[in-house]
């Protein structure tokens, strides 16, 4: 493994950091999260037009840049630093790879160029708080079921030759605003039950959407109801959806880990800058040995998390060159370490900022909520580690295997 970044990777990071510094400061961030969509459409257009960010990990034949998940993860490290609210995670990390992996040639040709251009946003709708299970991040997803209509979740059935959806999905990232919904639904009844994926236009008749209040406002979520909605099956009915979701989960975890590392690094930088300026007893707070020790511990944690995140991104990118490629499955473990580092960095930042650190007006609370919100959506940390140990056979048969 060559840990040095290529010139192209350095350029992606530098250009994106400059753009976000100009367009996504604290005032712009708060304005965006308070908007109905939960993000700034003009910033999203700039990310698409100037950098091609939505299609960074999509093949060139579909209008993408043709990079791997490694480059997408490095880009998300920069969006994490700024806590930039955008449809990038829902569209390019969670939805586009599934369309690329499972879609028919016609579906790929119709949808992927629009996703790559940023003119169409998408969301992966998994019923209830089951996204982490569907992606096999905290447990094997072999027993995952998308639910059963009124009993909870989403049910699909055939009617007059068409597929129709019933039910509800909560906590869908960008579900209230995405132009395209990729919905996991239960079908086949009890004896032959299985989960399939369906394509639904966000404004289709029978689709009712509303934005939900989320702990992390920079990751807007929506509730989506399906009331006898005519939909299109993604790919073929014989497609095996669960392995594709599991493969997606490892790549998505690697991207999320890099994003969390970027956020942790930024909150640490802001804390170090503040304690170097704030004075107590006639000297900067940062000159006290106890403060130095605390920040040094945070720094070590962030750098360790960066190494794990970069390795996970490299391992995914070394596969087929796209998100969800099969290979070494280290994404979940890297995500656990990164979320832990972010939570600690944000908590120390709040404390060391003193009386202003816990206020709504200061940005420190946004970083802490990002860590806590991501744990709710994709964790928690101890479950991510348990799953990594289980997948590696670390405690198979009650004994440690060497």
Short mmCIF file of C-alpha atoms in Angstrom, two decimals:
data_model
loop_
_atom_site.label_atom_id
_atom_site.label_comp_id
_atom_site.label_asym_id
_atom_site.label_seq_id
_atom_site.Cartn_x
_atom_site.Cartn_y
_atom_site.Cartn_z
CA UNK A 1 0.00 0.00 0.00
CA UNK A 2 1.41 3.39 -1.08
CA UNK A 3 0.20 5.95 1.48
CA UNK A 4 1.24 8.95 -0.59
CA UNK A 5 -1.54 10.89 -2.30
CA UNK A 6 -1.33 11.34 -6.03
CA UNK A 7 -1.23 14.77 -7.63
CA UNK A 8 -4.84 14.29 -8.73
CA UNK A 9 -5.95 13.41 -5.21
CA UNK A 10 -4.13 16.43 -3.77
CA UNK A 11 -5.78 18.65 -6.35
CA UNK A 12 -9.25 17.30 -5.51
CA UNK A 13 -8.73 18.05 -1.82
CA UNK A 14 -7.20 21.49 -2.37
CA UNK A 15 -9.85 22.68 -4.83
CA UNK A 16 -12.72 21.39 -2.74
CA UNK A 17 -11.34 22.92 0.45
CA UNK A 18 -11.01 26.33 -1.23
CA UNK A 19 -14.54 26.18 -2.61
CA UNK A 20 -16.08 25.16 0.71
CA UNK A 21 -14.08 27.83 2.56
CA UNK A 22 -15.66 30.46 0.32
CA UNK A 23 -19.16 29.03 0.05
CA UNK A 24 -19.81 27.10 3.28
CA UNK A 25 -18.81 29.19 6.26
CA UNK A 26 -20.79 29.19 9.50
CA UNK A 27 -23.45 31.72 8.34
CA UNK A 28 -23.98 29.90 5.04
CA UNK A 29 -24.15 26.55 6.82
CA UNK A 30 -26.85 27.68 9.22
CA UNK A 31 -28.86 29.30 6.45
CA UNK A 32 -28.70 26.10 4.41
CA UNK A 33 -29.85 23.76 7.19
CA UNK A 34 -32.79 26.05 7.95
CA UNK A 35 -33.99 25.97 4.35
CA UNK A 36 -36.78 23.56 3.31
CA UNK A 37 -34.38 21.30 1.42
CA UNK A 38 -31.76 21.31 4.18
CA UNK A 39 -28.94 22.24 1.81
CA UNK A 40 -27.88 25.05 -0.53
CA UNK A 41 -28.84 24.17 -4.14
CA UNK A 42 -26.36 26.75 -5.45
CA UNK A 43 -23.49 25.11 -3.57
CA UNK A 44 -24.59 21.71 -4.86
CA UNK A 45 -24.56 23.08 -8.41
CA UNK A 46 -21.08 24.49 -7.87
CA UNK A 47 -19.81 21.15 -6.56
CA UNK A 48 -21.26 19.45 -9.62
CA UNK A 49 -20.30 21.99 -12.31
CA UNK A 50 -16.83 22.97 -11.09
CA UNK A 51 -15.63 19.71 -9.54
CA UNK A 52 -17.87 16.96 -10.90
CA UNK A 53 -18.24 15.77 -7.31
CA UNK A 54 -21.55 13.84 -7.66
CA UNK A 55 -20.02 11.68 -10.40
CA UNK A 56 -16.55 11.36 -8.93
CA UNK A 57 -16.79 7.58 -8.44
CA UNK A 58 -18.98 6.85 -11.47
CA UNK A 59 -17.59 5.52 -14.78
CA UNK A 60 -16.86 7.98 -17.55
CA UNK A 61 -19.30 6.24 -19.90
CA UNK A 62 -22.10 7.48 -17.65
CA UNK A 63 -20.80 11.02 -17.39
CA UNK A 64 -18.74 10.44 -14.25
CA UNK A 65 -15.11 11.28 -13.55
CA UNK A 66 -14.05 7.63 -13.39
CA UNK A 67 -12.23 7.77 -10.05
CA UNK A 68 -12.45 5.18 -7.30
CA UNK A 69 -13.97 5.23 -3.83
CA UNK A 70 -10.58 6.43 -2.55
CA UNK A 71 -10.98 9.79 -4.26
CA UNK A 72 -14.61 10.06 -3.17
CA UNK A 73 -13.56 9.38 0.44
CA UNK A 74 -10.85 12.06 0.29
CA UNK A 75 -13.40 14.51 -1.08
CA UNK A 76 -15.80 13.65 1.73
CA UNK A 77 -13.03 14.32 4.23
CA UNK A 78 -13.20 17.93 3.07
CA UNK A 79 -17.00 18.11 3.17
CA UNK A 80 -16.76 16.69 6.70
CA UNK A 81 -14.37 19.45 7.75
CA UNK A 82 -16.97 22.02 6.73
CA UNK A 83 -19.98 19.93 7.83
CA UNK A 84 -21.28 20.85 4.39
CA UNK A 85 -24.96 19.89 4.06
CA UNK A 86 -25.45 18.45 0.58
CA UNK A 87 -27.10 15.47 -1.17
CA UNK A 88 -23.65 13.92 -1.74
CA UNK A 89 -23.95 11.12 0.83
CA UNK A 90 -27.48 10.08 -0.11
CA UNK A 91 -26.98 10.45 -3.87
CA UNK A 92 -23.40 9.45 -4.65
CA UNK A 93 -22.49 7.20 -1.73
CA UNK A 94 -25.70 5.29 -0.96
CA UNK A 95 -27.83 5.30 -4.11
CA UNK A 96 -25.79 5.65 -7.31
CA UNK A 97 -23.60 2.57 -6.59
CA UNK A 98 -26.68 0.37 -6.26
CA UNK A 99 -28.07 1.59 -9.57
CA UNK A 100 -24.66 0.94 -11.14
CA UNK A 101 -24.44 -2.55 -9.64
CA UNK A 102 -28.03 -3.77 -10.08
CA UNK A 103 -29.71 -1.58 -12.68
CA UNK A 104 -30.52 -2.67 -16.20
CA UNK A 105 -28.52 -1.07 -19.04
CA UNK A 106 -31.50 1.16 -19.80
CA UNK A 107 -31.84 2.27 -16.17
CA UNK A 108 -28.14 3.03 -15.90
CA UNK A 109 -28.14 5.01 -19.14
CA UNK A 110 -31.17 7.03 -18.05
CA UNK A 111 -30.31 7.76 -14.42
CA UNK A 112 -26.54 7.71 -13.87
CA UNK A 113 -25.66 10.64 -16.21
CA UNK A 114 -28.22 12.82 -14.43
CA UNK A 115 -26.89 11.77 -11.02
CA UNK A 116 -23.31 12.43 -12.15
CA UNK A 117 -24.25 15.87 -13.41
CA UNK A 118 -25.99 16.78 -10.15
CA UNK A 119 -29.26 17.57 -11.92
CA UNK A 120 -30.93 14.64 -10.16
CA UNK A 121 -30.57 13.85 -6.47
CA UNK A 122 -31.46 10.49 -4.98
CA UNK A 123 -32.10 8.85 -1.61
CA UNK A 124 -32.01 5.27 -0.35
CA UNK A 125 -35.21 4.59 1.58
CA UNK A 126 -34.87 1.76 4.10
CA UNK A 127 -37.80 1.42 6.53
CA UNK A 128 -37.24 2.49 10.11
CA UNK A 129 -33.83 2.71 11.78
CA UNK A 130 -32.68 -0.36 9.82
CA UNK A 131 -30.15 1.24 7.48
CA UNK A 132 -27.18 -0.05 9.45
CA UNK A 133 -28.62 -3.60 9.36
CA UNK A 134 -29.42 -3.43 5.65
CA UNK A 135 -25.82 -2.38 4.94
CA UNK A 136 -24.50 -5.20 7.17
CA UNK A 137 -22.54 -2.78 9.33
CA UNK A 138 -23.71 -4.01 12.74
CA UNK A 139 -24.92 -7.52 11.88
CA UNK A 140 -25.20 -9.87 8.93
CA UNK A 141 -28.03 -8.71 6.69
CA UNK A 142 -29.10 -12.20 5.64
CA UNK A 143 -32.20 -11.89 7.80
CA UNK A 144 -32.96 -8.29 6.85
CA UNK A 145 -36.54 -7.65 5.76
CA UNK A 146 -37.92 -4.34 4.60
CA UNK A 147 -41.14 -4.79 6.57
CA UNK A 148 -44.72 -5.47 5.77
CA UNK A 149 -47.02 -2.54 5.05
CA UNK A 150 -49.27 -1.65 7.97
CA UNK A 151 -47.16 -3.71 10.34
CA UNK A 152 -44.27 -1.40 9.56
CA UNK A 153 -41.93 -0.81 6.68
CA UNK A 154 -42.75 -1.04 2.98
CA UNK A 155 -44.55 -3.80 1.10
CA UNK A 156 -44.45 -4.33 -2.66
CA UNK A 157 -46.94 -6.40 -4.65
CA UNK A 158 -47.94 -6.91 -8.25
CA UNK A 159 -51.20 -5.44 -9.47
CA UNK A 160 -52.34 -5.49 -13.11
CA UNK A 161 -48.84 -6.22 -14.29
CA UNK A 162 -47.26 -3.35 -12.33
CA UNK A 163 -45.41 -3.16 -9.03
CA UNK A 164 -47.06 -1.08 -6.33
CA UNK A 165 -45.72 0.07 -2.96
CA UNK A 166 -47.45 0.50 0.39
CA UNK A 167 -46.04 1.58 3.73
CA UNK A 168 -43.69 4.10 5.25
CA UNK A 169 -39.96 4.72 5.63
CA UNK A 170 -38.62 7.03 8.32
CA UNK A 171 -35.22 8.63 8.83
CA UNK A 172 -34.46 8.66 5.11
CA UNK A 173 -31.45 10.86 4.37
CA UNK A 174 -32.67 13.62 2.01
CA UNK A 175 -35.89 11.66 1.61
CA UNK A 176 -37.98 14.82 1.76
CA UNK A 177 -36.21 16.52 -1.15
CA UNK A 178 -34.59 13.90 -3.40
CA UNK A 179 -35.81 13.73 -6.97
CA UNK A 180 -35.44 9.95 -7.03
CA UNK A 181 -36.14 7.40 -4.30
CA UNK A 182 -34.57 3.95 -4.26
CA UNK A 183 -36.84 1.99 -1.95
CA UNK A 184 -36.17 -1.32 -0.23
CA UNK A 185 -39.46 -3.20 -0.02
CA UNK A 186 -40.66 -6.58 1.22
CA UNK A 187 -42.34 -8.80 -1.33
CA UNK A 188 -43.33 -12.40 -1.92
CA UNK A 189 -45.53 -12.99 1.12
CA UNK A 190 -44.48 -15.06 4.12
CA UNK A 191 -43.36 -18.26 2.45
CA UNK A 192 -41.30 -16.63 -0.33
CA UNK A 193 -40.47 -13.32 1.28
CA UNK A 194 -37.51 -11.33 -0.01
CA UNK A 195 -36.31 -7.75 -0.29
CA UNK A 196 -36.19 -5.96 -3.65
CA UNK A 197 -35.26 -2.42 -4.64
CA UNK A 198 -37.61 -0.12 -6.52
CA UNK A 199 -37.20 3.21 -8.32
CA UNK A 200 -39.74 5.89 -7.42
CA UNK A 201 -39.92 9.49 -8.59
CA UNK A 202 -40.01 11.83 -5.62
CA UNK A 203 -43.14 13.54 -6.97
CA UNK A 204 -44.95 10.36 -8.03
CA UNK A 205 -48.69 10.17 -7.24
CA UNK A 206 -49.22 8.58 -3.85
CA UNK A 207 -45.84 9.59 -2.42
CA UNK A 208 -46.21 11.77 0.69
CA UNK A 209 -43.03 13.28 2.14
CA UNK A 210 -42.19 15.48 5.11
CA UNK A 211 -38.93 16.62 6.65
CA UNK A 212 -38.22 15.25 10.13
CA UNK A 213 -36.44 16.96 12.98
CA UNK A 214 -33.02 15.33 13.25
CA UNK A 215 -30.37 15.53 15.96
CA UNK A 216 -27.85 16.50 13.30
CA UNK A 217 -29.42 19.24 11.21
CA UNK A 218 -26.58 19.04 8.68
CA UNK A 219 -27.90 15.61 7.70
CA UNK A 220 -31.55 16.35 6.84
CA UNK A 221 -33.94 13.41 7.05
CA UNK A 222 -37.43 12.83 5.79
CA UNK A 223 -40.43 10.58 6.34
CA UNK A 224 -41.74 9.00 3.14
CA UNK A 225 -45.15 7.36 2.84
CA UNK A 226 -46.21 5.22 -0.11
CA UNK A 227 -49.92 4.97 -0.82
CA UNK A 228 -50.51 2.56 -3.69
CA UNK A 229 -47.58 3.98 -5.68
CA UNK A 230 -46.76 2.56 -9.10
CA UNK A 231 -43.00 1.91 -9.20
CA UNK A 232 -40.27 0.38 -11.33
CA UNK A 233 -38.18 -2.57 -10.20
CA UNK A 234 -34.44 -1.89 -10.11
CA UNK A 235 -32.74 -4.45 -12.33
CA UNK A 236 -34.12 -7.96 -12.67
CA UNK A 237 -36.42 -9.73 -10.25
CA UNK A 238 -33.82 -12.46 -9.87
CA UNK A 239 -31.17 -9.98 -8.63
CA UNK A 240 -29.71 -10.75 -5.21
CA UNK A 241 -30.14 -7.46 -3.36
CA UNK A 242 -28.71 -8.28 0.07
CA UNK A 243 -25.11 -9.02 -1.03
CA UNK A 244 -25.15 -5.78 -3.03
CA UNK A 245 -26.29 -3.87 0.06
CA UNK A 246 -23.56 -5.49 2.15
CA UNK A 247 -20.89 -4.60 -0.40
CA UNK A 248 -22.20 -1.05 -0.50
CA UNK A 249 -22.08 -0.87 3.29
CA UNK A 250 -18.33 -1.40 3.52
CA UNK A 251 -17.57 1.27 0.93
CA UNK A 252 -20.03 3.70 2.47
CA UNK A 253 -18.47 3.12 5.90
CA UNK A 254 -15.03 3.94 4.51
CA UNK A 255 -16.35 7.20 3.05
CA UNK A 256 -18.14 8.07 6.30
CA UNK A 257 -14.97 7.34 8.26
CA UNK A 258 -12.98 9.82 6.16
CA UNK A 259 -15.76 12.36 6.55
CA UNK A 260 -15.69 11.94 10.35
CA UNK A 261 -11.90 12.31 10.37
CA UNK A 262 -12.19 15.60 8.49
CA UNK A 263 -14.72 16.89 11.01
CA UNK A 264 -12.59 15.75 13.97
CA UNK A 265 -9.50 17.42 12.57
CA UNK A 266 -11.33 20.69 12.02
CA UNK A 267 -12.88 20.88 15.49
CA UNK A 268 -9.45 20.10 16.97
CA UNK A 269 -7.86 22.90 14.94
CA UNK A 270 -10.48 25.36 16.13
CA UNK A 271 -10.00 24.29 19.74
CA UNK A 272 -6.21 24.64 19.57
CA UNK A 273 -6.61 28.09 18.04
CA UNK A 274 -9.02 29.16 20.78
CA UNK A 275 -6.99 27.96 23.77
CA UNK A 276 -3.99 29.75 22.31
CA UNK A 277 -5.90 33.04 22.43
CA UNK A 278 -8.02 32.72 25.58
CA UNK A 279 -6.18 33.86 28.70
CA UNK A 280 -6.64 32.75 32.28
CA UNK A 281 -4.48 33.84 35.24
CA UNK A 282 -2.50 36.04 32.90
CA UNK A 283 -1.47 33.35 30.42
CA UNK A 284 -3.04 31.47 27.49
CA UNK A 285 -5.15 28.50 28.54
CA UNK A 286 -3.30 26.39 26.01
CA UNK A 287 -0.04 26.83 27.91
CA UNK A 288 -1.27 24.74 30.85
CA UNK A 289 0.13 21.24 30.85
CA UNK A 290 -3.22 19.57 31.55
CA UNK A 291 -4.77 21.22 28.49
CA UNK A 292 -1.81 20.21 26.35
CA UNK A 293 -2.18 16.60 27.44
CA UNK A 294 -5.88 16.52 26.64
CA UNK A 295 -5.37 17.98 23.18
CA UNK A 296 -2.43 15.69 22.50
CA UNK A 297 -4.61 12.67 23.27
CA UNK A 298 -7.25 13.98 20.86
CA UNK A 299 -4.59 14.52 18.18
CA UNK A 300 -3.31 10.96 18.53
CA UNK A 301 -6.87 9.64 18.25
CA UNK A 302 -7.57 11.68 15.11
CA UNK A 303 -4.37 10.57 13.40
CA UNK A 304 -5.01 6.92 14.25
CA UNK A 305 -8.54 7.24 12.88
CA UNK A 306 -7.18 8.84 9.71
CA UNK A 307 -4.84 5.89 9.13
CA UNK A 308 -7.71 3.42 9.56
CA UNK A 309 -10.02 5.46 7.31
CA UNK A 310 -7.43 5.84 4.56
CA UNK A 311 -6.68 2.12 4.67
CA UNK A 312 -10.38 1.28 4.39
CA UNK A 313 -10.81 3.68 1.47
CA UNK A 314 -7.74 2.24 -0.25
CA UNK A 315 -8.96 -1.33 0.30
CA UNK A 316 -12.32 -0.51 -1.33
CA UNK A 317 -10.69 1.42 -4.17
CA UNK A 318 -8.26 -1.43 -4.84
CA UNK A 319 -11.18 -3.68 -5.81
CA UNK A 320 -13.19 -3.03 -8.94
CA UNK A 321 -12.57 0.70 -8.71
CA UNK A 322 -16.07 1.63 -7.64
CA UNK A 323 -18.00 2.04 -4.44
CA UNK A 324 -19.08 -1.31 -3.08
CA UNK A 325 -16.23 -3.24 -4.68
CA UNK A 326 -15.50 -6.55 -3.05
CA UNK A 327 -12.22 -6.77 -1.19
CA UNK A 328 -10.95 -6.35 2.31
CA UNK A 329 -13.89 -5.37 4.54
CA UNK A 330 -12.39 -2.83 6.91
CA UNK A 331 -14.89 0.00 6.50
CA UNK A 332 -16.98 -0.69 9.58
CA UNK A 333 -13.99 -0.88 11.90
CA UNK A 334 -12.57 2.34 10.46
CA UNK A 335 -15.93 4.04 10.91
CA UNK A 336 -16.05 2.99 14.56
CA UNK A 337 -12.62 4.47 15.21
CA UNK A 338 -13.41 7.67 13.33
CA UNK A 339 -16.73 8.27 15.10
CA UNK A 340 -15.06 7.72 18.45
CA UNK A 341 -12.32 10.21 17.54
CA UNK A 342 -14.88 12.77 16.38
CA UNK A 343 -17.00 12.42 19.50
CA UNK A 344 -13.96 12.92 21.74
CA UNK A 345 -12.61 15.84 19.71
CA UNK A 346 -16.00 17.56 19.76
CA UNK A 347 -16.51 16.93 23.48
CA UNK A 348 -13.08 18.34 24.36
CA UNK A 349 -13.76 21.26 22.07
CA UNK A 350 -16.99 22.08 23.87
CA UNK A 351 -15.31 21.89 27.28
CA UNK A 352 -12.19 23.85 26.37
CA UNK A 353 -14.22 26.59 24.73
CA UNK A 354 -15.63 27.24 28.19
CA UNK A 355 -18.82 29.26 28.54
CA UNK A 356 -19.37 29.65 24.79
CA UNK A 357 -18.67 26.05 23.85
CA UNK A 358 -22.12 24.65 24.64
CA UNK A 359 -24.13 27.54 23.18
CA UNK A 360 -26.27 27.21 20.07
CA UNK A 361 -24.44 30.12 18.45
CA UNK A 362 -21.08 28.33 18.49
CA UNK A 363 -20.24 25.63 15.94
CA UNK A 364 -18.75 23.17 18.44
CA UNK A 365 -22.17 21.67 19.13
CA UNK A 366 -22.64 20.96 15.41
CA UNK A 367 -19.59 18.70 15.37
CA UNK A 368 -20.75 16.84 18.48
CA UNK A 369 -24.18 16.33 16.93
CA UNK A 370 -22.58 15.02 13.75
CA UNK A 371 -20.78 12.34 15.78
CA UNK A 372 -23.89 11.43 17.78
CA UNK A 373 -26.16 11.52 14.72
CA UNK A 374 -23.89 9.26 12.68
CA UNK A 375 -23.77 6.77 15.55
CA UNK A 376 -27.57 6.66 15.54
CA UNK A 377 -27.70 6.14 11.78
CA UNK A 378 -24.71 3.88 11.18
CA UNK A 379 -23.62 2.53 14.59
CA UNK A 380 -23.25 2.53 17.50
CA UNK A 381 -19.47 2.19 17.79
CA UNK A 382 -19.48 -0.96 19.92
CA UNK A 383 -21.84 -2.70 17.49
CA UNK A 384 -19.62 -1.76 14.54
CA UNK A 385 -16.67 -3.34 16.33
CA UNK A 386 -18.65 -6.42 17.32
CA UNK A 387 -19.63 -6.93 13.68
CA UNK A 388 -16.01 -6.51 12.51
CA UNK A 389 -14.85 -9.09 15.04
CA UNK A 390 -17.64 -11.47 14.03
CA UNK A 391 -16.86 -11.09 10.31
CA UNK A 392 -13.17 -11.78 10.97
CA UNK A 393 -13.98 -14.85 13.05
CA UNK A 394 -12.05 -13.35 15.92
CA UNK A 395 -14.02 -15.12 18.63
CA UNK A 396 -15.33 -18.07 16.67
CA UNK A 397 -16.44 -20.90 18.92
CA UNK A 398 -15.77 -18.82 22.01
CA UNK A 399 -12.02 -18.89 21.47
CA UNK A 400 -9.67 -16.37 19.96
CA UNK A 401 -8.38 -17.61 16.61
CA UNK A 402 -4.89 -16.68 15.50
#
